[in-house]
Amino acid sequence: MNKITRRSFMTKSAAATAGFMFLPQFISAGANKKLNIAIIGVGGRGRETMNSYINENIVALCDINETEIARSAGKFPKAKTFKDFRVMFDKMGKKIDAAVISTPDHTHFPAAMAAMQRGIHVYVEKPLAHNIWQLRTLRKAAQKYKVITQLGNQGHATNGIRQIKEWYEAGILGNVKEVIAWFDGPEFKSTGYFLKPDTYPPAKEEIPAGLDWDLWLGPLASRPYSHYYLPRFWRGWYEMGNGELGDWACHTLDGPFWALDLQMPVSVDSIIRSPSAEGFVTDHSALSFQFGSRGNKPPVTLKWYEGGLKPENRPEWKLSSLPGSGMIMVGDKVSLMTGGRPDNPKLLLPEEDWKRFLANPPAETIPRVQGGPQPEWLAAIKGEGPMPGSSFEYGARLTEMALIGVLAQRCNTRIEYDEAQMKVTNDSEVDKFVKEPVRQGWEYGEELWKS
């Protein structure tokens, strides 16, 4: 099989179509080229999405858990296996075209940076990174190293999110000055993603056989192992995850963020927050985001509720009750609703009016994605499709909006945010979380800020 010349690009000619940009293609031989792919984090989400790449060459598997590695290696016996992605890239970097990163939030950034510095394309599960500085640095790195990037918020590849944007831009909703979203988690039980420990910090436990705990911590300060951190419960610890908002905002708020061109909030207020141990996610939270005007678009207030909290059901919405999770863009003509994901939007109209609308909807103006975000990313790398809709240029901004809210929630305060300066201007104690310290050996990206 002919090898792709991965780092060679054609001239940067590009055509923008409805927010999508076609990428320079790789110089390659043969129509049936395959990519050499490394998967970092092969348990959980990594295992769930592995079949998306079976038509490519999976050449490397990396995980800090020997059990997960053995499980995946049986499926891909030709792939090299590693515990440390830094070692993997040092040994195999020239043989890897693209990397899929499905690790916990706190190691998304170093894994993505280690790949991009070598010209390797990256797909990163949401949220894209753990803090705002990391997000800005990933945007810089994607531009500098000219790699194809994708945030794994699946809803951005759906027909539904395109309908949201098309219907809004066609004037169906009118002006939207208010967005309301709610999610029914977090659930604090052993079968979910959150579990409260008996003590804070959790009691020290014996490290399970085959688990490299120090590598799992990565950039974080050393601490004793506890099952309250992994395999999935790290989401409840703000030092490792970003709570329910960090987990779901890139789904639930993707539609309004894209359609309304929201940019960054100028402020976020924590309006409800139940008590919790320091550094651990709360049971119940409500936030109020304030977004400024954008051209002729008016300012927007966005309310976020979680932990079973919901907005009041308004008579004009004509809903018997609100579902467990959802989002409503409140228009001065008509409102639009989705579930926790943007896949299936619905105008809040009487049923007969809704049926008439579906029979004659606005024209489709945005190209559709076939097969979901993974095929979208692979096609772009091969020069066979446009830039992924949730590339780091978009995905990092969406995630930054969410993480500003996470800071207000984490610190139970009001945040005033200066997007240009990347700074919380009213509280230095909150601003310190914009960029977090890392352990020696895990420093990435500082050089991108020196030019």
Coordinates of C-alpha atoms in Angstrom, one line a residue:
M1 CA 0.0 0.0 0.0
N2 CA 1.3 3.5 -0.8
K3 CA 2.1 5.6 2.2
I4 CA 0.5 9.0 2.8
T5 CA 3.0 11.9 2.9
R6 CA 1.4 13.1 6.0
R7 CA 3.1 16.4 6.6
S8 CA 3.1 17.6 3.0
F9 CA 0.3 20.0 2.1
M10 CA -0.9 21.5 -1.1
T11 CA -1.2 25.2 -1.5
K12 CA -3.6 26.7 1.0
S13 CA -6.5 27.4 -1.3
A14 CA -9.8 27.1 0.5
A15 CA -13.4 27.9 -0.1
A16 CA -15.7 28.9 2.7
T17 CA -19.2 27.5 2.4
A18 CA -21.8 28.2 5.1
G19 CA -19.2 28.2 7.9
F20 CA -17.2 25.3 6.5
M21 CA -13.7 25.5 5.0
F22 CA -12.2 23.0 2.6
L23 CA -8.7 22.0 3.6
P24 CA -5.6 21.6 1.6
Q25 CA -5.3 18.0 0.6
F26 CA -2.4 15.6 1.4
I27 CA -0.2 14.7 -1.5
S28 CA -0.8 10.9 -1.6
A29 CA -0.8 8.1 -4.0
G30 CA -3.7 5.7 -4.5
A31 CA -7.4 6.2 -3.9
N32 CA -7.6 3.6 -1.1
K33 CA -5.1 5.2 1.3
K34 CA -5.4 4.3 5.0
L35 CA -4.3 6.3 8.0
N36 CA -2.0 5.0 10.7
I37 CA -3.9 5.8 14.0
A38 CA -2.9 5.7 17.6
I39 CA -5.5 5.5 20.3
I40 CA -4.7 7.0 23.7
G41 CA -7.1 5.8 26.4
V42 CA -8.5 2.4 25.3
G43 CA -11.0 1.8 28.1
G44 CA -14.4 3.5 28.5
R45 CA -15.0 6.0 25.7
G46 CA -11.9 4.9 23.8
R47 CA -13.2 1.3 23.6
E48 CA -16.7 2.5 22.6
T49 CA -15.4 4.4 19.6
M50 CA -12.7 2.1 18.4
N51 CA -14.8 0.6 15.7
S52 CA -14.9 4.0 14.0
Y53 CA -11.3 3.4 12.9
I54 CA -11.3 -0.3 11.9
N55 CA -11.0 0.6 8.2
E56 CA -7.8 2.4 9.0
N57 CA -4.5 1.0 10.4
I58 CA -4.6 1.1 14.2
V59 CA -0.9 1.0 14.8
A60 CA -0.6 1.9 18.5
L61 CA -2.6 1.5 21.7
C62 CA -1.8 3.5 24.8
D63 CA -3.3 3.2 28.3
I64 CA -2.1 3.3 31.9
N65 CA -4.1 0.1 32.7
E66 CA -2.5 -3.1 31.5
T67 CA -5.9 -4.9 31.6
E68 CA -7.4 -2.4 29.2
I69 CA -4.4 -2.7 26.9
A70 CA -4.6 -6.5 26.9
R71 CA -8.3 -6.3 26.1
S72 CA -7.8 -4.0 23.1
A73 CA -4.6 -5.7 21.9
G74 CA -6.5 -8.9 21.4
K75 CA -8.7 -7.0 18.8
F76 CA -5.7 -5.3 17.1
P77 CA -2.8 -7.7 17.5
K78 CA -0.6 -5.8 15.1
A79 CA -0.7 -2.6 17.1
K80 CA 2.2 -1.7 19.4
T81 CA 1.2 -1.1 23.0
F82 CA 2.4 1.6 25.4
K83 CA 1.6 3.0 28.9
D84 CA 3.0 6.5 28.3
F85 CA 2.0 8.4 25.2
R86 CA 5.2 10.4 25.5
V87 CA 7.2 7.2 25.0
M88 CA 4.8 6.2 22.2
F89 CA 5.3 9.4 20.2
D90 CA 9.1 9.3 20.7
K91 CA 9.3 5.8 19.4
M92 CA 6.6 5.8 16.7
G93 CA 5.8 9.5 15.9
K94 CA 7.0 9.2 12.3
K95 CA 4.7 6.2 11.8
I96 CA 1.5 7.8 13.2
D97 CA -0.8 10.0 11.1
A98 CA -3.5 10.7 13.6
A99 CA -4.2 10.2 17.3
V100 CA -7.5 9.7 19.1
I101 CA -7.5 10.9 22.8
S102 CA -10.0 9.5 25.2
T103 CA -8.3 10.0 28.5
P104 CA -9.7 11.9 31.5
D105 CA -10.0 15.7 31.1
H106 CA -6.7 16.6 32.9
T107 CA -4.6 14.7 30.4
H108 CA -6.3 15.8 27.2
F109 CA -4.0 18.8 26.7
P110 CA -0.6 17.2 27.1
A111 CA -1.5 14.2 24.9
A112 CA -2.9 16.5 22.2
M113 CA 0.1 18.8 22.3
A114 CA 2.6 15.9 22.2
A115 CA 0.8 14.8 19.0
M116 CA 0.5 18.1 17.3
Q117 CA 4.1 19.1 17.9
R118 CA 5.0 16.1 15.7
G119 CA 2.5 17.1 12.9
I120 CA 0.0 14.4 14.0
H121 CA -3.7 15.1 13.6
V122 CA -5.8 14.8 16.7
Y123 CA -9.4 13.9 17.8
V124 CA -10.1 14.7 21.4
E125 CA -13.2 13.7 23.4
K126 CA -15.0 16.6 25.1
P127 CA -14.4 18.7 27.0
L128 CA -11.4 19.6 24.9
A129 CA -9.1 20.6 27.8
H130 CA -9.2 21.2 31.5
N131 CA -8.6 24.9 31.7
I132 CA -8.9 28.0 29.6
W133 CA -5.2 28.6 29.0
Q134 CA -4.9 25.1 27.6
L135 CA -7.8 25.7 25.2
R136 CA -6.2 28.9 23.8
T137 CA -2.9 27.0 23.5
L138 CA -4.5 24.2 21.5
R139 CA -5.9 26.7 19.1
K140 CA -2.5 28.2 18.6
A141 CA -0.9 24.8 18.2
A142 CA -3.5 23.7 15.6
Q143 CA -2.7 26.8 13.5
K144 CA 1.1 26.5 13.9
Y145 CA 1.4 22.8 13.2
K146 CA -1.2 22.8 10.4
V147 CA -3.0 19.7 11.7
I148 CA -6.6 18.6 11.3
T149 CA -8.4 18.6 14.6
Q150 CA -11.7 17.6 16.0
L151 CA -13.5 17.9 19.3
G152 CA -15.7 14.8 20.0
N153 CA -19.0 16.5 20.7
Q154 CA -21.0 14.3 18.4
G155 CA -24.0 16.5 18.1
H156 CA -22.1 19.1 16.0
A157 CA -22.1 16.6 13.2
T158 CA -25.8 16.0 13.2
N159 CA -28.6 17.2 11.0
G160 CA -30.4 18.6 14.0
I161 CA -27.8 21.2 14.9
R162 CA -27.8 22.4 11.3
Q163 CA -31.6 22.8 11.5
I164 CA -31.2 25.0 14.6
K165 CA -28.9 27.3 12.8
E166 CA -30.8 27.4 9.6
W167 CA -34.1 28.0 11.2
Y168 CA -32.7 30.8 13.3
E169 CA -30.9 32.4 10.4
A170 CA -34.1 32.2 8.3
G171 CA -35.9 34.4 11.0
I172 CA -38.3 31.7 12.2
L173 CA -37.5 32.3 15.9
G174 CA -37.1 36.1 15.6
N175 CA -34.7 37.7 18.1
V176 CA -33.4 35.4 20.7
K177 CA -32.4 37.2 24.0
E178 CA -32.8 34.2 26.3
V179 CA -31.5 30.6 26.4
I180 CA -32.5 28.2 29.1
A181 CA -30.8 24.8 29.6
W182 CA -31.0 22.1 32.2
F183 CA -29.5 18.7 32.9
D184 CA -30.7 16.0 35.3
G185 CA -27.2 15.0 36.6
P186 CA -24.9 14.6 38.4
E187 CA -25.9 11.3 40.0
F188 CA -23.8 10.3 42.9
K189 CA -23.8 6.5 42.6
S190 CA -21.4 3.8 41.7
T191 CA -23.1 3.0 38.4
G192 CA -22.7 6.6 37.1
Y193 CA -19.9 9.1 36.6
F194 CA -20.0 10.7 40.0
L195 CA -19.5 9.1 43.5
K196 CA -18.9 10.9 46.8
P197 CA -16.1 9.6 48.9
D198 CA -16.4 8.9 52.6
T199 CA -13.7 11.4 53.5
Y200 CA -12.0 14.4 51.7
P201 CA -9.4 13.6 50.5
P202 CA -10.3 9.9 50.0
A203 CA -8.6 7.4 52.2
K204 CA -5.5 5.8 50.7
E205 CA -6.0 2.5 49.0
E206 CA -3.7 -0.1 47.4
I207 CA -3.0 0.6 43.8
P208 CA -4.6 -2.2 41.7
A209 CA -2.2 -4.5 39.8
G210 CA -1.5 -3.3 36.3
L211 CA -2.4 0.3 36.9
D212 CA 0.3 3.0 36.6
W213 CA -1.2 5.5 39.0
D214 CA 1.6 8.1 38.6
L215 CA 1.1 8.1 34.8
W216 CA -2.7 8.4 35.3
L217 CA -2.1 11.5 37.4
G218 CA 0.0 13.0 34.7
P219 CA 0.4 16.7 35.2
L220 CA -1.3 16.7 38.7
A221 CA 0.5 16.7 42.0
S222 CA 1.1 13.3 43.5
R223 CA -1.5 11.9 45.9
P224 CA -2.6 8.4 47.2
Y225 CA -4.7 6.2 44.9
S226 CA -8.4 5.8 45.6
H227 CA -11.2 4.1 43.7
Y228 CA -13.1 7.4 44.1
Y229 CA -10.9 8.8 41.4
L230 CA -11.2 6.2 38.6
P231 CA -12.1 4.7 36.3
R232 CA -14.8 7.3 35.9
F233 CA -15.3 9.2 39.1
W234 CA -12.6 11.8 38.4
R235 CA -15.4 13.9 36.8
G236 CA -16.6 14.9 40.3
W237 CA -13.2 16.4 41.3
Y238 CA -12.6 19.9 39.8
E239 CA -8.8 19.3 39.7
M240 CA -9.4 16.4 37.3
G241 CA -12.7 17.0 35.7
N242 CA -15.2 19.8 35.2
G243 CA -18.3 18.5 36.8
E244 CA -21.6 18.0 35.0
L245 CA -21.4 21.4 33.2
G246 CA -18.0 20.5 31.8
D247 CA -19.3 17.1 30.7
W248 CA -22.5 18.2 29.0
A249 CA -22.3 21.8 28.0
C250 CA -20.4 20.9 24.8
H251 CA -23.6 18.9 23.9
T252 CA -26.5 20.9 25.3
L253 CA -25.2 24.4 24.6
D254 CA -23.6 23.6 21.2
G255 CA -26.7 24.6 19.3
P256 CA -27.3 28.1 20.7
F257 CA -23.6 28.8 20.9
W258 CA -23.2 28.1 17.2
A259 CA -26.5 29.5 15.9
L260 CA -26.4 32.7 17.9
D261 CA -22.7 33.3 17.5
L262 CA -22.5 33.8 21.3
Q263 CA -18.7 34.2 21.7
M264 CA -17.5 34.4 25.4
P265 CA -19.8 35.6 28.3
V266 CA -18.9 38.9 29.8
S267 CA -20.1 37.6 33.2
V268 CA -21.4 34.5 34.9
D269 CA -23.3 34.4 38.2
S270 CA -23.6 31.4 40.5
I271 CA -27.2 31.9 41.5
I272 CA -27.8 28.5 43.3
R273 CA -25.2 26.2 44.6
S274 CA -25.6 23.5 47.3
P275 CA -22.7 23.1 49.7
S276 CA -20.0 20.6 48.8
A277 CA -16.5 19.7 50.0
E278 CA -13.7 21.9 48.7
G279 CA -12.7 20.8 45.2
F280 CA -15.7 18.5 44.7
V281 CA -18.8 19.1 42.5
T282 CA -22.0 20.2 44.0
D283 CA -25.3 18.4 44.1
H284 CA -27.4 21.3 42.7
S285 CA -26.3 24.4 40.7
A286 CA -27.8 27.2 38.6
L287 CA -25.8 29.7 36.7
S288 CA -26.7 32.9 34.7
F289 CA -24.4 33.7 31.7
Q290 CA -24.5 37.2 30.2
F291 CA -23.4 37.5 26.5
G292 CA -23.0 40.9 24.8
S293 CA -24.4 41.9 21.5
R294 CA -22.9 40.6 18.3
G295 CA -23.4 42.9 15.3
N296 CA -27.2 43.2 15.0
K297 CA -27.8 40.3 17.4
P298 CA -29.0 41.4 20.8
P299 CA -27.4 40.5 24.1
V300 CA -28.3 37.1 25.5
T301 CA -29.0 35.7 29.0
L302 CA -28.3 32.0 29.3
K303 CA -29.5 30.1 32.4
W304 CA -28.0 26.7 33.2
Y305 CA -29.6 24.3 35.8
E306 CA -28.3 20.9 37.0
G307 CA -28.8 18.4 39.7
G308 CA -32.6 18.1 39.2
L309 CA -33.2 21.8 39.1
K310 CA -35.4 23.1 36.2
P311 CA -36.7 26.3 35.0
E312 CA -40.4 27.2 35.4
N313 CA -42.5 25.7 32.6
R314 CA -44.1 28.7 30.7
P315 CA -47.6 28.6 29.3
E316 CA -46.5 29.9 25.9
W317 CA -44.3 26.8 25.4
K318 CA -47.4 24.6 25.4
L319 CA -45.5 21.8 27.2
S320 CA -47.3 19.5 29.7
S321 CA -44.0 19.2 31.5
L322 CA -40.3 19.7 31.0
P323 CA -38.2 16.6 30.2
G324 CA -35.3 15.5 32.4
S325 CA -32.8 17.4 30.3
G326 CA -33.2 20.0 27.6
M327 CA -32.5 23.4 26.1
I328 CA -34.9 26.2 24.9
M329 CA -33.9 29.2 22.7
V330 CA -36.6 31.7 23.6
G331 CA -37.5 33.7 20.4
D332 CA -39.8 36.7 20.2
K333 CA -41.7 34.9 17.4
V334 CA -41.4 31.2 18.5
S335 CA -39.2 29.2 20.8
L336 CA -37.1 26.2 19.9
M337 CA -36.4 23.2 22.1
T338 CA -33.9 20.3 22.1
G339 CA -33.1 17.5 24.6
G340 CA -29.7 17.3 26.2
R341 CA -28.2 17.0 22.8
P342 CA -28.9 19.2 19.7
D343 CA -29.9 16.2 17.5
N344 CA -33.7 16.7 17.3
P345 CA -34.9 20.3 17.5
K346 CA -38.5 21.2 17.7
L347 CA -40.4 24.5 17.5
L348 CA -42.7 25.0 20.4
L349 CA -45.9 25.4 18.3
P350 CA -49.3 23.8 18.4
E351 CA -49.0 20.3 16.9
E352 CA -50.8 21.2 13.7
D353 CA -48.6 24.2 13.1
W354 CA -45.5 22.1 13.8
K355 CA -46.6 19.6 11.2
R356 CA -47.2 22.3 8.6
F357 CA -43.7 23.7 9.3
L358 CA -42.1 20.3 8.8
A359 CA -43.9 20.0 5.5
N360 CA -42.3 23.2 4.2
P361 CA -39.1 24.0 6.3
P362 CA -36.5 26.6 5.3
A363 CA -33.9 25.5 2.7
E364 CA -30.9 23.6 3.8
T365 CA -27.9 26.0 3.5
I366 CA -25.3 24.1 5.6
P367 CA -23.5 21.0 4.2
R368 CA -24.5 17.8 6.0
V369 CA -22.0 15.3 7.6
Q370 CA -22.3 11.7 6.7
G371 CA -21.5 9.1 9.3
G372 CA -20.7 11.3 12.3
P373 CA -17.7 13.1 13.7
Q374 CA -15.1 10.4 13.3
P375 CA -15.6 9.9 9.5
E376 CA -15.8 13.7 9.2
W377 CA -12.4 14.0 10.7
L378 CA -10.8 11.1 8.7
A379 CA -12.2 12.5 5.5
A380 CA -10.7 15.9 6.2
I381 CA -7.3 14.4 6.9
K382 CA -7.4 12.6 3.6
G383 CA -8.4 15.8 1.7
E384 CA -11.8 14.2 0.9
G385 CA -14.0 16.6 2.9
P386 CA -14.2 20.0 4.5
M387 CA -12.7 21.0 7.8
P388 CA -14.5 19.3 10.7
G389 CA -17.3 21.6 12.0
S390 CA -16.0 21.2 15.6
S391 CA -12.3 21.7 14.8
F392 CA -10.2 23.2 17.7
E393 CA -10.9 26.7 16.3
Y394 CA -14.6 26.2 17.1
G395 CA -14.4 23.5 19.7
A396 CA -12.0 25.4 22.0
R397 CA -14.2 28.4 22.0
L398 CA -17.3 26.3 22.8
T399 CA -15.4 24.7 25.7
E400 CA -14.0 28.0 26.9
M401 CA -17.5 29.3 27.3
A402 CA -18.4 26.3 29.3
L403 CA -15.3 26.4 31.5
I404 CA -16.0 30.1 32.4
G405 CA -19.2 28.8 33.8
V406 CA -17.4 26.0 35.6
L407 CA -15.2 28.5 37.4
A408 CA -18.3 30.4 38.7
Q409 CA -19.8 27.1 39.8
R410 CA -16.6 25.8 41.4
C411 CA -16.0 29.0 43.4
N412 CA -19.7 29.9 43.9
T413 CA -19.3 33.5 42.8
R414 CA -19.8 36.0 40.1
I415 CA -17.2 36.1 37.4
E416 CA -16.5 39.1 35.1
Y417 CA -14.5 37.9 32.2
D418 CA -12.3 39.8 29.7
E419 CA -12.1 37.6 26.6
A420 CA -9.3 39.6 25.0
Q421 CA -7.1 39.4 28.1
M422 CA -8.2 35.8 28.9
K423 CA -8.7 37.0 32.5
V424 CA -11.2 36.9 35.3
T425 CA -11.1 40.6 36.1
N426 CA -13.0 40.8 39.4
D427 CA -11.5 38.0 41.5
S428 CA -7.8 37.0 41.5
E429 CA -8.5 33.8 43.4
V430 CA -10.7 32.6 40.6
D431 CA -8.4 33.9 37.9
K432 CA -5.6 31.5 39.1
F433 CA -7.6 28.6 37.7
V434 CA -7.4 30.0 34.2
K435 CA -4.0 28.4 34.0
E436 CA -3.1 25.6 36.4
P437 CA 0.3 24.4 37.6
V438 CA 1.7 21.1 36.2
R439 CA 4.3 18.7 37.4
Q440 CA 7.8 18.7 35.9
G441 CA 7.9 16.7 32.7
W442 CA 4.3 17.6 31.7
E443 CA 4.9 21.2 30.5
Y444 CA 3.6 21.9 27.0
G445 CA 2.8 24.9 25.0
E446 CA 4.7 27.7 26.7
E447 CA 6.8 28.4 23.6
L448 CA 3.6 29.2 21.6
W449 CA 3.1 32.3 23.7
K450 CA 6.6 33.8 23.2
S451 CA 6.0 35.0 19.6

